[in-house]
Amino acid sequence: MEPVEIAKDIYCLSAIDWNIRDFHGYSTYQGSTYNAYLILDEKVTLIDTVKAEFAEDLLAAVSQLVDPRSIDIVISNHTEMDHTGGLPRIMHRIGEKKPLYCSKMGYKNLSRHFSQEWNYQPVENGGQLNLGKRTLTFLETRMLHWPDSMFSYCPEEKILFCSDAFGQHYASLERFDDQVGESIMPHAKKYFANILMPYSPLVLKLVDKVTELGLALDMLCPDHGIIWRQDPSRIINAYVEWSTQKPKRKAVVVYDTMWHSTEKMAEVIAEALARQGVEVTPMHLRTCHRSDVVTEVLDAGALLVGSPTLNNGIFPTVADFLTYLKGLKPLNKIGAAFGSYGWSGEAVKIVGKQLEEMKINVIDAGVRVQYVPGESEFKACTELAAKIAAALPKP
Ligand code: FEO
């Protein structure tokens, strides 16, 4: 771990997790990073830590700059263990009685994670902390994405230490947006879709609040991935767009299949949608990870879900996907179900009901096919696609 100076006497200390491929159910094909920040001021201040297994690396990186025992203040912007797992080791090394600043809810949650009686300093929303030449202002961001989340803002440097917001699961030696270019945006979008989608209305309110406060922002420093310094408004505007979930003329056709019947239906539906100018990709749930599917769902206007009937129910991967998606509370979508069956055929009805439960507007009873689709069944798939295409925003 090499400290990177991001502004005079302010360092980003990134634990690069090159090999993580599963982050609590989210596929991280390009690993991740856990970013802590060190401010060398009259009060030496550490903002956030890292996963437990990287705590010694963080201490070694701090040691390249100062004796870890000279850290005066630790700030926890958010309790999740990828940023606090290292706290016991860090606090033990720097001194258990050093003040640990967090939100009021952070105090409760940290106490439930760790048995140590640290010197907690819960802060109010808008509370300020003087570090010497610089100050920090704390902004509560409840449920973005934990109840204890907060941002720490340094007005003298125009830097927002924004915890999980604006992050990306992306392992690299580059630390800034201008070093990686546009290629970072799909990672930021996937992160938003999988972590922040359920809180879209709160994101919009937060952006309004930040605009109202008139915070000058030269740099957004998230706890994962690269720092936004070239044009912080680019990612803020992207968050506004993603939070709005304005439906595009785009459909996701997600499915699983046992003997290729539901797969053939998916392909016919996708081709028919494409002929009508709908952006569409069929996504097989044993080829595409659930977290990649929901990234596509984020800005799609339509979701079509195909499942064979297995033992009177829906296929397990489809159940997994629907459970995952329900928690992400997608907005502004139409949908429908389709699938093949042998002798009972409950899957289409079950999928349709689950889509309705997540407030997706199911505009058709769905297409059910016994055993293998033929000409008339493909016609029904094409008609379903036409109905979906007609209900999507026009090109
Ligand atoms: Fe919510 Fe990166 O932890």
Short mmCIF file of C-alpha atoms and ligand atoms in Angstrom, two decimals:
data_model
loop_
_atom_site.label_atom_id
_atom_site.label_comp_id
_atom_site.label_asym_id
_atom_site.label_seq_id
_atom_site.Cartn_x
_atom_site.Cartn_y
_atom_site.Cartn_z
CA MET A 1 0.00 0.00 0.00
CA GLU A 2 1.59 3.26 -1.18
CA PRO A 3 0.26 6.54 0.25
CA VAL A 4 -0.86 8.87 -2.54
CA GLU A 5 -0.89 12.60 -1.76
CA ILE A 6 -4.20 13.91 -3.11
CA ALA A 7 -3.80 17.47 -1.77
CA LYS A 8 -1.07 19.04 0.35
CA ASP A 9 -0.65 16.82 3.42
CA ILE A 10 -3.75 14.77 2.63
CA TYR A 11 -3.16 11.17 1.62
CA CYS A 12 -5.25 8.38 0.20
CA LEU A 13 -4.27 5.01 1.64
CA SER A 14 -5.83 2.29 -0.50
CA ALA A 15 -5.92 -1.39 0.28
CA ILE A 16 -6.19 -2.95 -3.16
CA ASP A 17 -8.14 -6.18 -3.04
CA TRP A 18 -7.06 -7.53 -6.42
CA ASN A 19 -8.58 -10.96 -6.00
CA ILE A 20 -12.01 -10.43 -4.50
CA ARG A 21 -14.62 -11.67 -6.96
CA ASP A 22 -17.69 -11.77 -4.72
CA PHE A 23 -18.63 -8.86 -2.50
CA HIS A 24 -21.62 -10.13 -0.49
CA GLY A 25 -23.29 -11.42 -3.63
CA TYR A 26 -22.09 -8.68 -6.00
CA SER A 27 -19.63 -9.89 -8.64
CA THR A 28 -16.45 -7.85 -8.51
CA TYR A 29 -14.68 -8.98 -11.67
CA GLN A 30 -12.06 -6.29 -11.27
CA GLY A 31 -11.55 -6.58 -7.53
CA SER A 32 -12.05 -3.66 -5.20
CA THR A 33 -10.26 -1.13 -3.05
CA TYR A 34 -10.86 0.11 0.47
CA ASN A 35 -9.75 3.72 0.79
CA ALA A 36 -8.75 5.37 4.03
CA TYR A 37 -7.59 8.99 4.16
CA LEU A 38 -4.92 10.59 6.35
CA ILE A 39 -4.82 14.34 7.00
CA LEU A 40 -1.55 15.64 8.43
CA ASP A 41 -2.61 18.75 10.30
CA GLU A 42 -2.11 19.93 13.87
CA LYS A 43 -4.45 17.06 14.66
CA VAL A 44 -3.39 14.10 12.58
CA THR A 45 -6.66 12.58 11.40
CA LEU A 46 -7.49 9.21 9.89
CA ILE A 47 -10.78 8.99 8.00
CA ASP A 48 -12.10 5.42 7.82
CA THR A 49 -10.05 2.26 7.88
CA VAL A 50 -10.02 -0.90 5.78
CA LYS A 51 -11.08 -4.55 5.92
CA ALA A 52 -9.59 -6.40 8.87
CA GLU A 53 -7.13 -8.38 6.77
CA PHE A 54 -5.57 -5.16 5.42
CA ALA A 55 -5.18 -3.41 8.80
CA GLU A 56 -1.44 -4.10 9.06
CA ASP A 57 -0.95 -2.83 5.50
CA LEU A 58 -2.74 0.38 6.47
CA LEU A 59 -0.54 0.81 9.53
CA ALA A 60 2.55 0.22 7.39
CA ALA A 61 1.37 2.88 4.93
CA VAL A 62 0.72 5.35 7.75
CA SER A 63 4.21 4.59 9.06
CA GLN A 64 5.70 5.79 5.78
CA LEU A 65 4.34 9.25 6.69
CA VAL A 66 4.09 9.46 10.49
CA ASP A 67 4.32 7.26 13.53
CA PRO A 68 0.83 5.69 13.78
CA ARG A 69 0.79 6.66 17.47
CA SER A 70 0.77 10.30 16.38
CA ILE A 71 -2.72 9.90 14.91
CA ASP A 72 -4.88 12.12 17.12
CA ILE A 73 -8.34 11.51 15.68
CA VAL A 74 -10.12 8.70 13.89
CA ILE A 75 -13.34 9.30 11.96
CA SER A 76 -15.72 6.52 10.95
CA ASN A 77 -18.08 7.70 8.22
CA HIS A 78 -19.89 4.36 8.07
CA THR A 79 -19.88 1.17 10.13
CA GLU A 80 -19.83 -1.58 7.48
CA MET A 81 -16.92 -3.93 8.08
CA ASP A 82 -15.08 -3.22 4.83
CA HIS A 83 -14.26 0.17 6.41
CA THR A 84 -14.23 -0.68 10.11
CA GLY A 85 -12.91 -4.23 10.22
CA GLY A 86 -9.43 -2.77 10.69
CA LEU A 87 -10.49 -0.52 13.58
CA PRO A 88 -9.57 -2.86 16.47
CA ARG A 89 -6.03 -3.28 15.17
CA ILE A 90 -5.67 0.42 14.34
CA MET A 91 -7.05 1.66 17.68
CA HIS A 92 -4.91 -0.81 19.57
CA ARG A 93 -1.80 0.50 17.80
CA ILE A 94 -2.52 4.24 17.95
CA GLY A 95 -4.02 4.24 21.44
CA GLU A 96 -7.41 2.95 22.56
CA LYS A 97 -8.38 6.29 24.10
CA LYS A 98 -7.90 8.37 20.96
CA PRO A 99 -11.21 10.06 20.01
CA LEU A 100 -13.31 8.17 17.49
CA TYR A 101 -15.78 10.44 15.71
CA CYS A 102 -18.89 9.00 14.10
CA SER A 103 -22.57 9.81 13.68
CA LYS A 104 -24.91 9.15 16.61
CA MET A 105 -26.19 6.06 14.86
CA GLY A 106 -22.58 5.16 14.09
CA TYR A 107 -21.90 5.13 17.81
CA LYS A 108 -24.72 2.65 18.34
CA ASN A 109 -23.72 0.48 15.42
CA LEU A 110 -19.99 0.47 16.14
CA SER A 111 -20.78 -0.53 19.74
CA ARG A 112 -22.77 -3.48 18.38
CA HIS A 113 -19.90 -4.57 16.17
CA PHE A 114 -16.98 -4.15 18.56
CA SER A 115 -16.74 -4.89 22.26
CA GLN A 116 -13.97 -2.37 22.96
CA GLU A 117 -14.93 0.71 24.97
CA TRP A 118 -13.46 3.27 22.64
CA ASN A 119 -13.57 7.02 23.19
CA TYR A 120 -16.61 7.58 20.99
CA GLN A 121 -17.41 11.15 19.98
CA PRO A 122 -20.84 11.05 18.31
CA VAL A 123 -21.40 14.14 16.18
CA GLU A 124 -24.47 16.09 15.14
CA ASN A 125 -25.43 16.66 11.55
CA GLY A 126 -23.57 19.85 10.61
CA GLY A 127 -21.13 19.47 13.50
CA GLN A 128 -17.62 20.80 12.97
CA LEU A 129 -14.19 19.67 14.02
CA ASN A 130 -11.10 21.86 13.99
CA LEU A 131 -7.96 20.05 12.87
CA GLY A 132 -5.67 23.11 12.91
CA LYS A 133 -5.35 24.65 9.46
CA ARG A 134 -8.40 22.77 8.30
CA THR A 135 -11.85 21.90 9.56
CA LEU A 136 -14.23 19.09 8.89
CA THR A 137 -18.01 19.40 8.74
CA PHE A 138 -20.08 16.27 9.22
CA LEU A 139 -23.14 15.69 7.07
CA GLU A 140 -25.50 12.90 8.00
CA THR A 141 -26.52 10.80 5.01
CA ARG A 142 -28.80 8.31 6.73
CA MET A 143 -29.60 5.21 4.66
CA LEU A 144 -27.01 6.09 2.03
CA HIS A 145 -26.53 3.36 2.41
CA TRP A 146 -26.54 2.50 6.12
CA PRO A 147 -28.50 4.22 8.89
CA ASP A 148 -25.22 5.54 10.30
CA SER A 149 -23.67 6.86 7.08
CA MET A 150 -22.23 10.34 7.02
CA PHE A 151 -19.90 12.44 4.88
CA SER A 152 -16.99 14.53 6.15
CA TYR A 153 -16.42 17.77 4.26
CA CYS A 154 -13.24 19.84 4.33
CA PRO A 155 -14.15 23.35 3.14
CA GLU A 156 -10.54 24.64 3.09
CA GLU A 157 -9.64 21.96 0.51
CA LYS A 158 -13.09 21.62 -1.07
CA ILE A 159 -12.88 17.87 -0.51
CA LEU A 160 -15.84 15.66 0.34
CA PHE A 161 -14.96 12.36 2.00
CA CYS A 162 -18.10 10.62 0.85
CA SER A 163 -17.89 7.11 2.31
CA ASP A 164 -19.54 4.57 0.00
CA ALA A 165 -21.25 7.14 -2.24
CA PHE A 166 -19.70 7.64 -5.69
CA GLY A 167 -17.58 4.52 -5.20
CA GLN A 168 -16.75 1.72 -7.57
CA HIS A 169 -15.54 -1.81 -7.00
CA TYR A 170 -12.43 -1.42 -9.10
CA ALA A 171 -8.91 -2.50 -8.24
CA SER A 172 -6.19 -0.39 -9.85
CA LEU A 173 -2.99 1.41 -9.07
CA GLU A 174 -4.48 4.61 -10.49
CA ARG A 175 -6.23 6.73 -7.90
CA PHE A 176 -7.96 9.43 -9.97
CA ASP A 177 -10.70 9.62 -12.58
CA ASP A 178 -8.47 11.46 -15.06
CA GLN A 179 -6.04 8.52 -14.99
CA VAL A 180 -8.65 5.96 -16.01
CA GLY A 181 -11.02 7.94 -18.26
CA GLU A 182 -14.50 6.86 -19.31
CA SER A 183 -13.81 3.19 -18.58
CA ILE A 184 -14.66 3.82 -14.93
CA MET A 185 -18.28 4.77 -15.56
CA PRO A 186 -19.64 1.22 -16.06
CA HIS A 187 -18.11 0.29 -12.70
CA ALA A 188 -19.71 3.33 -11.05
CA LYS A 189 -23.05 2.46 -12.63
CA LYS A 190 -22.87 -1.15 -11.49
CA TYR A 191 -22.01 0.04 -7.97
CA PHE A 192 -24.98 2.41 -7.96
CA ALA A 193 -27.37 -0.23 -9.28
CA ASN A 194 -26.34 -2.85 -6.73
CA ILE A 195 -25.75 -0.70 -3.65
CA LEU A 196 -27.70 2.53 -3.99
CA MET A 197 -30.66 1.81 -6.27
CA PRO A 198 -33.10 1.26 -3.36
CA TYR A 199 -32.20 4.68 -1.98
CA SER A 200 -32.70 6.57 -5.25
CA PRO A 201 -35.23 9.05 -3.79
CA LEU A 202 -32.81 9.81 -0.93
CA VAL A 203 -29.94 10.35 -3.38
CA LEU A 204 -31.99 12.98 -5.20
CA LYS A 205 -32.81 14.70 -1.90
CA LEU A 206 -29.14 14.62 -0.90
CA VAL A 207 -28.02 16.18 -4.18
CA ASP A 208 -30.62 18.93 -3.63
CA LYS A 209 -29.33 19.45 -0.10
CA VAL A 210 -25.69 19.67 -1.23
CA THR A 211 -26.70 22.12 -3.96
CA GLU A 212 -28.66 24.18 -1.41
CA LEU A 213 -25.66 24.25 0.95
CA GLY A 214 -23.54 25.50 -1.96
CA LEU A 215 -20.65 23.21 -1.09
CA ALA A 216 -17.67 23.88 -3.33
CA LEU A 217 -16.35 20.53 -4.50
CA ASP A 218 -12.93 20.06 -6.05
CA MET A 219 -12.71 16.40 -5.11
CA LEU A 220 -15.01 13.55 -4.14
CA CYS A 221 -13.14 10.92 -2.15
CA PRO A 222 -15.08 7.66 -1.88
CA ASP A 223 -14.10 4.62 0.17
CA HIS A 224 -13.95 2.40 -2.92
CA GLY A 225 -12.21 2.90 -6.25
CA ILE A 226 -10.93 6.08 -7.83
CA ILE A 227 -11.23 9.68 -6.60
CA TRP A 228 -13.25 12.13 -8.70
CA ARG A 229 -11.16 15.28 -9.24
CA GLN A 230 -11.25 16.04 -12.95
CA ASP A 231 -14.93 16.88 -12.99
CA PRO A 232 -16.82 15.83 -9.84
CA SER A 233 -20.05 17.05 -11.40
CA ARG A 234 -19.83 14.20 -13.92
CA ILE A 235 -20.47 11.52 -11.31
CA ILE A 236 -22.97 13.71 -9.42
CA ASN A 237 -24.96 14.20 -12.63
CA ALA A 238 -24.76 10.47 -13.34
CA TYR A 239 -26.16 9.79 -9.84
CA VAL A 240 -29.05 12.14 -10.54
CA GLU A 241 -29.75 10.35 -13.81
CA TRP A 242 -29.51 6.87 -12.29
CA SER A 243 -31.61 7.86 -9.26
CA THR A 244 -34.35 9.22 -11.47
CA GLN A 245 -34.62 5.80 -13.14
CA LYS A 246 -36.23 7.38 -16.15
CA PRO A 247 -37.22 4.43 -18.32
CA LYS A 248 -35.39 4.13 -21.61
CA ARG A 249 -36.61 2.33 -24.69
CA LYS A 250 -34.72 -0.63 -23.41
CA ALA A 251 -35.73 -4.09 -22.24
CA VAL A 252 -33.94 -6.74 -20.24
CA VAL A 253 -34.95 -10.30 -21.11
CA VAL A 254 -33.65 -12.38 -18.25
CA TYR A 255 -34.25 -16.11 -18.03
CA ASP A 256 -33.06 -19.57 -17.21
CA THR A 257 -33.85 -22.71 -19.11
CA MET A 258 -33.83 -26.50 -18.66
CA TRP A 259 -34.13 -27.94 -22.19
CA HIS A 260 -33.76 -24.71 -24.23
CA SER A 261 -37.49 -24.02 -24.61
CA THR A 262 -37.55 -20.91 -22.39
CA GLU A 263 -34.26 -19.90 -23.99
CA LYS A 264 -35.80 -20.06 -27.48
CA MET A 265 -38.72 -17.96 -26.26
CA ALA A 266 -36.29 -15.41 -24.80
CA GLU A 267 -34.45 -15.16 -28.08
CA VAL A 268 -37.62 -14.71 -30.11
CA ILE A 269 -38.87 -12.03 -27.71
CA ALA A 270 -35.50 -10.24 -27.80
CA GLU A 271 -35.31 -10.32 -31.60
CA ALA A 272 -38.87 -9.03 -31.93
CA LEU A 273 -38.14 -6.19 -29.49
CA ALA A 274 -34.99 -5.28 -31.41
CA ARG A 275 -36.95 -5.12 -34.68
CA GLN A 276 -39.11 -2.48 -33.03
CA GLY A 277 -36.16 -0.31 -32.06
CA VAL A 278 -35.87 -1.50 -28.47
CA GLU A 279 -32.38 -1.84 -27.01
CA VAL A 280 -32.33 -5.40 -25.70
CA THR A 281 -30.03 -8.21 -24.64
CA PRO A 282 -31.14 -11.66 -23.52
CA MET A 283 -29.42 -12.53 -20.24
CA HIS A 284 -29.17 -16.17 -19.19
CA LEU A 285 -28.97 -16.41 -15.41
CA ARG A 286 -26.35 -19.13 -15.47
CA THR A 287 -24.17 -17.01 -17.74
CA CYS A 288 -24.88 -13.52 -16.43
CA HIS A 289 -24.40 -12.68 -12.77
CA ARG A 290 -27.40 -11.23 -10.93
CA SER A 291 -25.44 -8.05 -10.23
CA ASP A 292 -24.77 -7.52 -13.93
CA VAL A 293 -28.43 -8.10 -14.76
CA VAL A 294 -29.63 -5.47 -12.28
CA THR A 295 -27.11 -3.01 -13.73
CA GLU A 296 -28.93 -3.41 -17.04
CA VAL A 297 -32.31 -3.24 -15.33
CA LEU A 298 -31.46 0.15 -13.75
CA ASP A 299 -32.28 2.27 -16.81
CA ALA A 300 -34.44 -0.22 -18.71
CA GLY A 301 -38.11 0.54 -19.23
CA ALA A 302 -39.10 -3.13 -19.39
CA LEU A 303 -38.18 -6.35 -17.66
CA LEU A 304 -39.22 -9.69 -19.12
CA VAL A 305 -38.52 -12.69 -16.94
CA GLY A 306 -38.50 -16.23 -18.27
CA SER A 307 -38.64 -19.29 -16.07
CA PRO A 308 -39.35 -22.94 -16.69
CA THR A 309 -41.60 -24.61 -14.15
CA LEU A 310 -39.59 -26.90 -11.90
CA ASN A 311 -41.44 -29.03 -9.36
CA ASN A 312 -44.47 -26.70 -9.40
CA GLY A 313 -42.33 -23.63 -8.80
CA ILE A 314 -39.93 -21.26 -10.48
CA PHE A 315 -36.38 -22.13 -11.41
CA PRO A 316 -33.92 -21.52 -8.52
CA THR A 317 -31.75 -18.97 -10.35
CA VAL A 318 -34.87 -16.99 -11.27
CA ALA A 319 -35.98 -17.05 -7.63
CA ASP A 320 -32.53 -15.81 -6.63
CA PHE A 321 -32.65 -12.99 -9.17
CA LEU A 322 -36.18 -11.89 -8.22
CA THR A 323 -35.32 -11.88 -4.52
CA TYR A 324 -32.23 -9.79 -5.20
CA LEU A 325 -34.08 -7.36 -7.46
CA LYS A 326 -36.99 -6.94 -5.04
CA GLY A 327 -34.61 -5.63 -2.39
CA LEU A 328 -33.26 -3.05 -4.83
CA LYS A 329 -36.76 -1.55 -5.31
CA PRO A 330 -36.61 -0.75 -9.03
CA LEU A 331 -38.86 2.08 -10.24
CA ASN A 332 -40.82 2.99 -13.36
CA LYS A 333 -40.83 -0.34 -15.18
CA ILE A 334 -43.25 -2.45 -17.11
CA GLY A 335 -42.85 -6.20 -17.20
CA ALA A 336 -44.10 -9.62 -18.15
CA ALA A 337 -43.25 -13.27 -17.62
CA PHE A 338 -42.81 -16.19 -19.96
CA GLY A 339 -41.66 -19.77 -19.76
CA SER A 340 -42.09 -23.39 -20.64
CA TYR A 341 -43.45 -26.25 -18.57
CA GLY A 342 -44.11 -29.95 -18.70
CA TRP A 343 -47.35 -30.75 -16.90
CA SER A 344 -48.27 -28.11 -14.32
CA GLY A 345 -46.85 -24.74 -15.45
CA GLU A 346 -47.04 -22.46 -12.41
CA ALA A 347 -43.85 -20.50 -13.08
CA VAL A 348 -45.26 -17.73 -15.30
CA LYS A 349 -48.00 -16.91 -12.80
CA ILE A 350 -45.57 -16.93 -9.88
CA VAL A 351 -43.08 -14.68 -11.67
CA GLY A 352 -45.83 -12.26 -12.70
CA LYS A 353 -47.04 -12.04 -9.10
CA GLN A 354 -43.53 -11.37 -7.85
CA LEU A 355 -43.04 -8.63 -10.43
CA GLU A 356 -46.29 -7.02 -9.29
CA GLU A 357 -45.17 -7.24 -5.68
CA MET A 358 -42.15 -5.12 -6.58
CA LYS A 359 -44.47 -2.58 -8.24
CA ILE A 360 -43.48 -3.45 -11.77
CA ASN A 361 -46.44 -2.80 -14.04
CA VAL A 362 -47.18 -6.26 -15.48
CA ILE A 363 -48.88 -5.47 -18.77
CA ASP A 364 -49.60 -9.00 -19.95
CA ALA A 365 -50.59 -12.32 -18.38
CA GLY A 366 -47.47 -13.81 -19.96
CA VAL A 367 -46.71 -16.60 -22.39
CA ARG A 368 -46.74 -20.23 -21.25
CA VAL A 369 -45.57 -23.03 -23.49
CA GLN A 370 -45.93 -26.73 -22.85
CA TYR A 371 -42.73 -28.64 -23.54
CA VAL A 372 -41.35 -27.12 -26.77
CA PRO A 373 -42.44 -23.88 -28.48
CA GLY A 374 -43.69 -24.09 -32.06
CA GLU A 375 -44.95 -21.59 -34.59
CA SER A 376 -48.04 -20.47 -32.67
CA GLU A 377 -46.08 -20.10 -29.43
CA PHE A 378 -43.39 -18.04 -31.14
CA LYS A 379 -46.18 -15.86 -32.53
CA ALA A 380 -47.41 -15.33 -28.97
CA CYS A 381 -43.86 -14.35 -27.94
CA THR A 382 -43.68 -11.88 -30.84
CA GLU A 383 -47.04 -10.41 -29.83
CA LEU A 384 -45.83 -10.04 -26.25
CA ALA A 385 -42.77 -8.20 -27.53
CA ALA A 386 -44.98 -5.92 -29.64
CA LYS A 387 -47.10 -5.07 -26.61
CA ILE A 388 -43.99 -4.25 -24.59
CA ALA A 389 -42.48 -2.19 -27.40
CA ALA A 390 -45.71 -0.20 -27.76
CA ALA A 391 -45.74 0.61 -24.05
CA LEU A 392 -42.10 1.76 -23.90
CA PRO A 393 -41.08 5.38 -24.52
CA LYS A 394 -40.94 6.13 -28.22
CA PRO A 395 -37.53 6.42 -29.91
FE1 FEO B 1 -21.12 -0.03 2.96
FE2 FEO B 1 -18.16 -0.11 1.46
O1 FEO B 1 -19.35 -0.47 2.83
#
